[in-house]
CSV table of C-alpha atoms in Angstrom, one decimal:
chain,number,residue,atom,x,y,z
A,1,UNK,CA,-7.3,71.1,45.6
A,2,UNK,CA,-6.1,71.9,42.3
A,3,UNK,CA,-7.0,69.9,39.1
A,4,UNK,CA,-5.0,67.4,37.4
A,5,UNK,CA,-3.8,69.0,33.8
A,6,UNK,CA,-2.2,66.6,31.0
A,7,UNK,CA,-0.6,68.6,29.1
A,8,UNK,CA,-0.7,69.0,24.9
A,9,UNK,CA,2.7,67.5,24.5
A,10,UNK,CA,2.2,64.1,26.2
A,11,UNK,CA,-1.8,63.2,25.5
A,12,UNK,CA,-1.0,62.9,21.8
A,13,UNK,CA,1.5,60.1,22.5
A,14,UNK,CA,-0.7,58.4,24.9
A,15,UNK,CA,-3.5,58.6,22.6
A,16,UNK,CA,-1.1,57.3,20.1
A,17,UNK,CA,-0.7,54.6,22.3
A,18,UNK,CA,-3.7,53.4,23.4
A,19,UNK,CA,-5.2,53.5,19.9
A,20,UNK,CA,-2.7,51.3,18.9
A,21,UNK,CA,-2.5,48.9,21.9
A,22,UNK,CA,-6.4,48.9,21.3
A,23,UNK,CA,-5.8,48.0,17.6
A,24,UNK,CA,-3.2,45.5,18.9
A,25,UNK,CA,-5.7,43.7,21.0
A,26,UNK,CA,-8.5,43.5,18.4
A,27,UNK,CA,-6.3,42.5,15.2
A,28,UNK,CA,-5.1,39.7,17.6
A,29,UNK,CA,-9.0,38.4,18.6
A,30,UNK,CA,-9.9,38.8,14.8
A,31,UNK,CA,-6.8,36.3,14.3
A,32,UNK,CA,-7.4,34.4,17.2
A,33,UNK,CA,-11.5,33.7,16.0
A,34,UNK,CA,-10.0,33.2,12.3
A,35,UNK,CA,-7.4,30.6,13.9
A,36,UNK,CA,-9.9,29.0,15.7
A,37,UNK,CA,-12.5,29.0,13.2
A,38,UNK,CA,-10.3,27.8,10.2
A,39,UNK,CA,-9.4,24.8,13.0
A,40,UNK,CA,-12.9,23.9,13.7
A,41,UNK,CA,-14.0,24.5,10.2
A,42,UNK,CA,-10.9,21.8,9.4
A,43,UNK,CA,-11.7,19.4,12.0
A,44,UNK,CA,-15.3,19.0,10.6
A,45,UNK,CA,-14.4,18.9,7.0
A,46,UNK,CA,-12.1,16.0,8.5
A,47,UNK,CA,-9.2,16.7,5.7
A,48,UNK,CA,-7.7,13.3,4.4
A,49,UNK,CA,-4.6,13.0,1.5
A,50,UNK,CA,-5.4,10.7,-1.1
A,51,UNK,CA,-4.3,7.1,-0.9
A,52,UNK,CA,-3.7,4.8,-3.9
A,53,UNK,CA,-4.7,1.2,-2.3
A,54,UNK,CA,-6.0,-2.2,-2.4
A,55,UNK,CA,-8.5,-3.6,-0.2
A,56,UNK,CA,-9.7,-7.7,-0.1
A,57,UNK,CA,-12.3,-9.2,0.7
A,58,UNK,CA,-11.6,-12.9,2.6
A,59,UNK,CA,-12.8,-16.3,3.5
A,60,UNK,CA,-11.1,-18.4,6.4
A,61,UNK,CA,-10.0,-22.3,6.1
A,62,UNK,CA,-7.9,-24.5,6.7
A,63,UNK,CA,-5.2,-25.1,4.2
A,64,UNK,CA,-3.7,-29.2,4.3
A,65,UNK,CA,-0.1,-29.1,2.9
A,66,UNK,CA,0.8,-31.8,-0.2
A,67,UNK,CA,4.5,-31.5,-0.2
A,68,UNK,CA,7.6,-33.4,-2.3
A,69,UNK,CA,8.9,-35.7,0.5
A,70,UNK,CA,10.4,-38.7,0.7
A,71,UNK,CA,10.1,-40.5,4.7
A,72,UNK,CA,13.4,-42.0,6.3
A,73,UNK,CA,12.7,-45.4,7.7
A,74,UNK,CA,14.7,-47.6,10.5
A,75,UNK,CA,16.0,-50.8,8.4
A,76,UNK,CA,16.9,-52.6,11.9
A,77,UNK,CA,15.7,-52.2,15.5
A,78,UNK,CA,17.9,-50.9,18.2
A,79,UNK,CA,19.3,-47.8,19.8
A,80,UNK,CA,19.3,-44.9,17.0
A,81,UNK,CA,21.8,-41.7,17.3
A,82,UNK,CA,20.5,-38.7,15.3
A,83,UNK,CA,23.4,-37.3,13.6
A,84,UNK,CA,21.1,-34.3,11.8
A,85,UNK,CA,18.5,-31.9,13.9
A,86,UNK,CA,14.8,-30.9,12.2
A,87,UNK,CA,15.3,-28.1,10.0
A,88,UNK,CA,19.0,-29.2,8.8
A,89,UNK,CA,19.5,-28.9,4.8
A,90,UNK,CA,21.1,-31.8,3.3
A,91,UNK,CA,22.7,-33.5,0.4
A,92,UNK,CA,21.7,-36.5,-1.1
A,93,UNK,CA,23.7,-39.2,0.9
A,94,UNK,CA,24.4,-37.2,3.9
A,95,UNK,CA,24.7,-39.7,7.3
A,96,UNK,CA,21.5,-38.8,9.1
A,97,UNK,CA,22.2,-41.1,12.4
A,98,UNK,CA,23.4,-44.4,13.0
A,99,UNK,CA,21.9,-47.3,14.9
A,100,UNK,CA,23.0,-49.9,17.2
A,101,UNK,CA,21.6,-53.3,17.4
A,102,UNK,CA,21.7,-57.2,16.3
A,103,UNK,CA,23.5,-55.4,13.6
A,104,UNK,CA,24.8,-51.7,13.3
A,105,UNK,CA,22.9,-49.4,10.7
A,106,UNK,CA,23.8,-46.3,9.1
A,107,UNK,CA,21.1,-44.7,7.3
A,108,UNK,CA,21.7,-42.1,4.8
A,109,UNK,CA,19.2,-38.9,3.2
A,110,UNK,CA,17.4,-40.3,0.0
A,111,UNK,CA,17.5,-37.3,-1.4
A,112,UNK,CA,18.6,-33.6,-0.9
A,113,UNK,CA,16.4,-31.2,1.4
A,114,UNK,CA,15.7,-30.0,4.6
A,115,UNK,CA,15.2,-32.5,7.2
A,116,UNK,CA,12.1,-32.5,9.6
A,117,UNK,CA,10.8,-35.0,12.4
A,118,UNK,CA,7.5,-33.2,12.0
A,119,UNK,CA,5.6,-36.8,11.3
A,120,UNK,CA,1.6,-37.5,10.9
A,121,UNK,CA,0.9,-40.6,9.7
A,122,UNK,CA,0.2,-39.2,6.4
A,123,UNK,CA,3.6,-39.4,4.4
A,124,UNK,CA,2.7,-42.5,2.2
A,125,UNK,CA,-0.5,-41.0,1.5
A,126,UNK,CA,-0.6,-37.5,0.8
A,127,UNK,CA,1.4,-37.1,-2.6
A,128,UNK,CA,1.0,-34.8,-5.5
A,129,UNK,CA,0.6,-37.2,-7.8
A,130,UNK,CA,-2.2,-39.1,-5.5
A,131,UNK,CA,-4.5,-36.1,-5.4
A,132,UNK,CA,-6.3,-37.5,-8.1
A,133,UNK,CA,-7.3,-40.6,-6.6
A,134,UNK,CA,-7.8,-39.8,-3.0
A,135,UNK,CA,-11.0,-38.4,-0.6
A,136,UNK,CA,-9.5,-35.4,0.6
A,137,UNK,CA,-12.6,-35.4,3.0
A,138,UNK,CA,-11.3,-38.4,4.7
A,139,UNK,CA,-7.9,-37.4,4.4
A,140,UNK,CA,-8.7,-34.8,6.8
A,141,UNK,CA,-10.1,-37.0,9.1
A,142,UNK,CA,-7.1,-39.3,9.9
A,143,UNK,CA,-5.2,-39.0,13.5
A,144,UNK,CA,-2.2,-37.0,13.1
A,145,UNK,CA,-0.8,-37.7,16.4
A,146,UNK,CA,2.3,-39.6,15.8
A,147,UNK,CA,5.1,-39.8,18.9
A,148,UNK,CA,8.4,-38.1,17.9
A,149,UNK,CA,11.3,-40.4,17.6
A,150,UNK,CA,13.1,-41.8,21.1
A,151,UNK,CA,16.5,-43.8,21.7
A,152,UNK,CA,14.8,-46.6,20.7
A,153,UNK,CA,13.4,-47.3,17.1
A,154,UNK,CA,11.3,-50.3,15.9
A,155,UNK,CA,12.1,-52.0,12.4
A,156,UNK,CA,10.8,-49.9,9.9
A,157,UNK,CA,10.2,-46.5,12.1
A,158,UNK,CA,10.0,-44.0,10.1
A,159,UNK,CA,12.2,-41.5,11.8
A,160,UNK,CA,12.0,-38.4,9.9
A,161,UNK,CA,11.5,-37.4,6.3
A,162,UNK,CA,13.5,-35.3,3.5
A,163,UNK,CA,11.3,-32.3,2.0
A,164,UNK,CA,12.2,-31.1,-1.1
A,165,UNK,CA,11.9,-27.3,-0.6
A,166,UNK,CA,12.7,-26.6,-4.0
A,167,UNK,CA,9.7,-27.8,-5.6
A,168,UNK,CA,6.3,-26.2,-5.6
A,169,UNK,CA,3.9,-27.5,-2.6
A,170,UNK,CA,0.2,-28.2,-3.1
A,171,UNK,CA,-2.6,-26.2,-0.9
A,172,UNK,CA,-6.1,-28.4,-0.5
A,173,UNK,CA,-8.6,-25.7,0.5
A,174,UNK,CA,-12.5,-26.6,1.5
A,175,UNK,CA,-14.2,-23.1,1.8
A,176,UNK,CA,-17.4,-23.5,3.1
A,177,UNK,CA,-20.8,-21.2,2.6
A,178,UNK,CA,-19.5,-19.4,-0.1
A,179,UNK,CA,-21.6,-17.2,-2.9
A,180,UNK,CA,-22.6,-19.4,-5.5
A,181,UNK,CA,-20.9,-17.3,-8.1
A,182,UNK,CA,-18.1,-16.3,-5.9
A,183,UNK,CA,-17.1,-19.8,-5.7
A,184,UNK,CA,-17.1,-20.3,-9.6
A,185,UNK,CA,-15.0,-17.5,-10.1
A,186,UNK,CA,-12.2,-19.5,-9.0
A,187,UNK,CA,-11.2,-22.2,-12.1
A,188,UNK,CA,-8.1,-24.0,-12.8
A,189,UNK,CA,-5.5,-22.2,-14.0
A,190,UNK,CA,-6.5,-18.8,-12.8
A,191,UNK,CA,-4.2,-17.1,-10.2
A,192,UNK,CA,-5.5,-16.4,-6.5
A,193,UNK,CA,-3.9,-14.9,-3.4
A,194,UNK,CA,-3.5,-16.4,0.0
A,195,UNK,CA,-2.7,-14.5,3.1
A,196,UNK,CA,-0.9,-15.8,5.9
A,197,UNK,CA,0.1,-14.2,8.8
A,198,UNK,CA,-0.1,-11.1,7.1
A,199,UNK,CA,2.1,-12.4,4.5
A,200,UNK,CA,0.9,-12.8,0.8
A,201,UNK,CA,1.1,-15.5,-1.0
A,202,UNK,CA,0.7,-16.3,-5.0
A,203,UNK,CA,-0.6,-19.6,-6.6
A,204,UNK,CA,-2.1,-21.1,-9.3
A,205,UNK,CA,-5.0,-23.2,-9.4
A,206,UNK,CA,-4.5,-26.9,-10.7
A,207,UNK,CA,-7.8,-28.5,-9.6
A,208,UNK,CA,-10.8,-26.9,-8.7
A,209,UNK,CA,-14.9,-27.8,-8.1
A,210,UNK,CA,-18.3,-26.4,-6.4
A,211,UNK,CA,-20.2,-28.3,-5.1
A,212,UNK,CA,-23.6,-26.9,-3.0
A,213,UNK,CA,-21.6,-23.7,-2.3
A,214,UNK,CA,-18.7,-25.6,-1.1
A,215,UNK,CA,-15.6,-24.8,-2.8
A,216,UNK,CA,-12.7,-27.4,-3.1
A,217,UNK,CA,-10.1,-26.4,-5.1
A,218,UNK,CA,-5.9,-27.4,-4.9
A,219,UNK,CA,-3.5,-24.4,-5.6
A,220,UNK,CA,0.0,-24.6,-6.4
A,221,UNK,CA,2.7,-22.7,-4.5
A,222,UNK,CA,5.8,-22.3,-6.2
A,223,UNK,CA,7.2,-19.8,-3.2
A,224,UNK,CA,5.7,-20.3,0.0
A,225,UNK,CA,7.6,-19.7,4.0
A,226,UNK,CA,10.2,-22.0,5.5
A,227,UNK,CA,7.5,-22.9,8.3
A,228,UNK,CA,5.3,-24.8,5.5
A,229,UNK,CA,8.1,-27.6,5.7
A,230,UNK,CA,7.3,-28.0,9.1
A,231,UNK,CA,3.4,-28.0,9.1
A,232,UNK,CA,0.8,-30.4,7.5
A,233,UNK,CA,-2.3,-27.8,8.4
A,234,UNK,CA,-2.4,-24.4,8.0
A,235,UNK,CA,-5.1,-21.5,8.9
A,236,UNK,CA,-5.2,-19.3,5.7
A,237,UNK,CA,-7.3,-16.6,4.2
A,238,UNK,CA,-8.6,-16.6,0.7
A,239,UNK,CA,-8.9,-13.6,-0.9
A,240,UNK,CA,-12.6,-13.7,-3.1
A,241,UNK,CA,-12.4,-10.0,-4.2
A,242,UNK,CA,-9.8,-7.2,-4.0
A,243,UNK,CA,-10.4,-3.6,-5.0
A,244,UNK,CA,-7.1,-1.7,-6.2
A,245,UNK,CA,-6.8,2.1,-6.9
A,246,UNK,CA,-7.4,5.6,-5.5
A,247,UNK,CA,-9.0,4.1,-2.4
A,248,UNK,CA,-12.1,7.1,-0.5
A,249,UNK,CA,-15.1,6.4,2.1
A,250,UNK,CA,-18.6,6.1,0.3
A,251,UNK,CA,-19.7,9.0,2.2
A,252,UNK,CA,-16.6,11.5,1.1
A,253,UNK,CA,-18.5,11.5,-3.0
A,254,UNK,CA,-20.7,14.2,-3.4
A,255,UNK,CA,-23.2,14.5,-6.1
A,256,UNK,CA,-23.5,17.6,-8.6
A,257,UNK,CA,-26.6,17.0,-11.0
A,258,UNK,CA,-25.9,13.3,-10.3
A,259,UNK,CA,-22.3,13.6,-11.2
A,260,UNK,CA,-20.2,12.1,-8.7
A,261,UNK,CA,-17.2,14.0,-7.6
A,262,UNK,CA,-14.8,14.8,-4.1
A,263,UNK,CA,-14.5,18.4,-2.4
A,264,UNK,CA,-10.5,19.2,-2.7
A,265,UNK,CA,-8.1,21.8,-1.4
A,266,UNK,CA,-7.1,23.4,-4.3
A,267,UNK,CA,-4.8,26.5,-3.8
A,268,UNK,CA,-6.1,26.3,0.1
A,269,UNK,CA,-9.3,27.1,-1.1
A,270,UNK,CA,-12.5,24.2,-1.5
A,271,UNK,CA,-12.7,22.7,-4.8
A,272,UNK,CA,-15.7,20.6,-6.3
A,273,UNK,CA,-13.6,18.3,-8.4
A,274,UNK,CA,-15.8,15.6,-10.9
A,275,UNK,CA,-14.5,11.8,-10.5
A,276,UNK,CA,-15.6,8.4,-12.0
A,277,UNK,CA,-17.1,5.3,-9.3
A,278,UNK,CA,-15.5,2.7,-10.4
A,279,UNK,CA,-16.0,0.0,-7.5
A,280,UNK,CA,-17.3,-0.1,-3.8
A,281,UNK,CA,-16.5,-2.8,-1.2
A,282,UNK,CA,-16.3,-2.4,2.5
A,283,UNK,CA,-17.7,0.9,2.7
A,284,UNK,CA,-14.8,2.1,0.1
A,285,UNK,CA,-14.9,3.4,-3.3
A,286,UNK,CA,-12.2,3.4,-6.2
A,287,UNK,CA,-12.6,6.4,-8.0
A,288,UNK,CA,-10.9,7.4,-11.0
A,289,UNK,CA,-9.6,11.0,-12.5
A,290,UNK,CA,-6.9,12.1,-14.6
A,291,UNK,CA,-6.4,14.7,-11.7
A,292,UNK,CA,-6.1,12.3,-9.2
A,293,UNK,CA,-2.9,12.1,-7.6
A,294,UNK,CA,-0.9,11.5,-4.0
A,295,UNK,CA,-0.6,14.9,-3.3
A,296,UNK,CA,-4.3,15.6,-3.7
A,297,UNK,CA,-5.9,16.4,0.1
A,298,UNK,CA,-10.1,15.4,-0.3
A,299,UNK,CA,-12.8,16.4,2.4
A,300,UNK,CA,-13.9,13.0,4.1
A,301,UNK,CA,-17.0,14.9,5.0
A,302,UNK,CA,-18.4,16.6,2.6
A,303,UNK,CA,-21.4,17.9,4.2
A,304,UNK,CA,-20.0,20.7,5.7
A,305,UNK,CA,-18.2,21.9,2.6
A,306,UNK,CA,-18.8,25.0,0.8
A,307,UNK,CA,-17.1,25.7,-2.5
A,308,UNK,CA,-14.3,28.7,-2.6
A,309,UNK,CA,-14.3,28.6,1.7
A,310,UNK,CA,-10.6,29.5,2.1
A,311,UNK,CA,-8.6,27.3,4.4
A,312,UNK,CA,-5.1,28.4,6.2
């Protein structure tokens, strides 16, 4: 059998070839391993952009409503016809229902405000300008179970009552196994946020005491939600502490020579970068740099982090 020849002409171009698809193959698994490293290596540093935010700390209770409101009574027995709904704004002298007895009634708002038929035995009593003289304590203990208004009203009845949802409302609050000095921090006149239903809500302190770690205290609200018109009790959260600012974990600060300080991506490359503590709560720090800013991205886990590793 005779032997197989390559000629001159064609081996150079295979060679060509081959060299090439063989450089092909391992400039691709050098990019593939740097891909994948640069991935890994990013998934352990665990990469985060910085956040400027504000964390609380909070203390549940239940909030009793003082409102402005006047209560609508029945002046006669008989068969009464609302004329108004709960919820319904209204005019001073606006016919709110009619009744039919010995003698025909008409009965007309007091004053202007919204409506409600929300009753709990507690109208004559709980005033703003009774606070001062009454046991809140005991206040809280009175039945609130009143039976809504039917066709048929006694003398007297109250059948609803105006709110005035213009004015301010009051918030009693009883917070319970508090820290002595956390509960002090809270005087008259100082202002303290309320949260409800994820909502916040601004007052003001008018009366406030501490008493075996108990905290009782009254804040004003001057804006406060439509369903507060509605409701005599109230689950709320008081905010004791907040911490505002550029928000890390405790575990992203990393010591130099006992200088605090955050591992950045500066130019892709990592960055020691010095920073001031200035608070901790909930496992958070505020920290504080004049080269802080939104677009700065930190290394939540600094333990892996070498300084001037490159990152794609």
């Amino acid at each position: 059998m005779g032997k197989y020849r390559v000629r001159p002409g064609r081996f150079i171009p295979m060679l060509v070839v081959l060299i090439c698809g063989v450089g092909l193959t391992f400039w691709g698994a050098l990019n593939t391993l740097a891909w994948a490293k640069n991935n890994v290596l990013l998934h352990l540093l665990d990469v985060q952009s910085l956040v400027h935010d504000e964390i609380w700390d909070t203390t549940e209770f239940e909030g009793l409503l003082v409102k402005h409101e006047e209560p609508v009574k029945a002046p006669v027995a008989g068969k009464i016809r609302l004329l108004v709904q709960d919820g319904d704004r209204l005019r001073i002298g606006t016919l709110l229902a009619e009744i039919s007895g010995i003698s025909d009634q008409k009965i007309w708002s007091p004053s202007a405000g919204v409506f409600c038929t929300h009753l709990d035995n507690l109208e004559n009593l709980l005033l703003p300008g009774m606070i001062d003289v009454l046991d809140m304590d005991e206040i809280k203990k009175i039945n609130n179970s009143v039976t809504p208004v039917s066709d048929e009203v006694a003398g007297g009845q109250i059948i609803g009552k105006v709110v005035d949802n213009l004015q301010p409302l009051l918030v009693f609050i009883k917070a319970t196994k508090m820290e002595e000095f956390v509960a002090r921090s809270f005087t008259k006149d100082t202002t303290v946020t309320l949260l409800w239903n994820d909502q916040k809500l601004m007052g003001k302190i008018t009366q406030a005491s501490v008493v075996n770690k108990t905290l009782n205290m009254f804040v004003e609200l001057s804006s406060y939600p439509e369903d507060f018109i509605h409701e005599r009790r109230v689950q709320l959260n008081l905010v004791t502490r907040r911490m505002t600012g550029w928000l890390v974990p405790e575990g992203a600060i990393a010591f130099k020579e006992g200088t605090p300080g955050l591992y950045i991506i500066y130019k892709q490359s990592i960055r020691w970068m010095p920073v001031e503590v200035q608070d901790r709560l909930q496992g958070m720090v505020a920290v504080s740099s004049d080269a802080l800013s939104g677009s700065v991205r930190y290394i939540k886990k600094p333990g892996w982090a070498r300084e001037g590793v490159r990152l794609n």
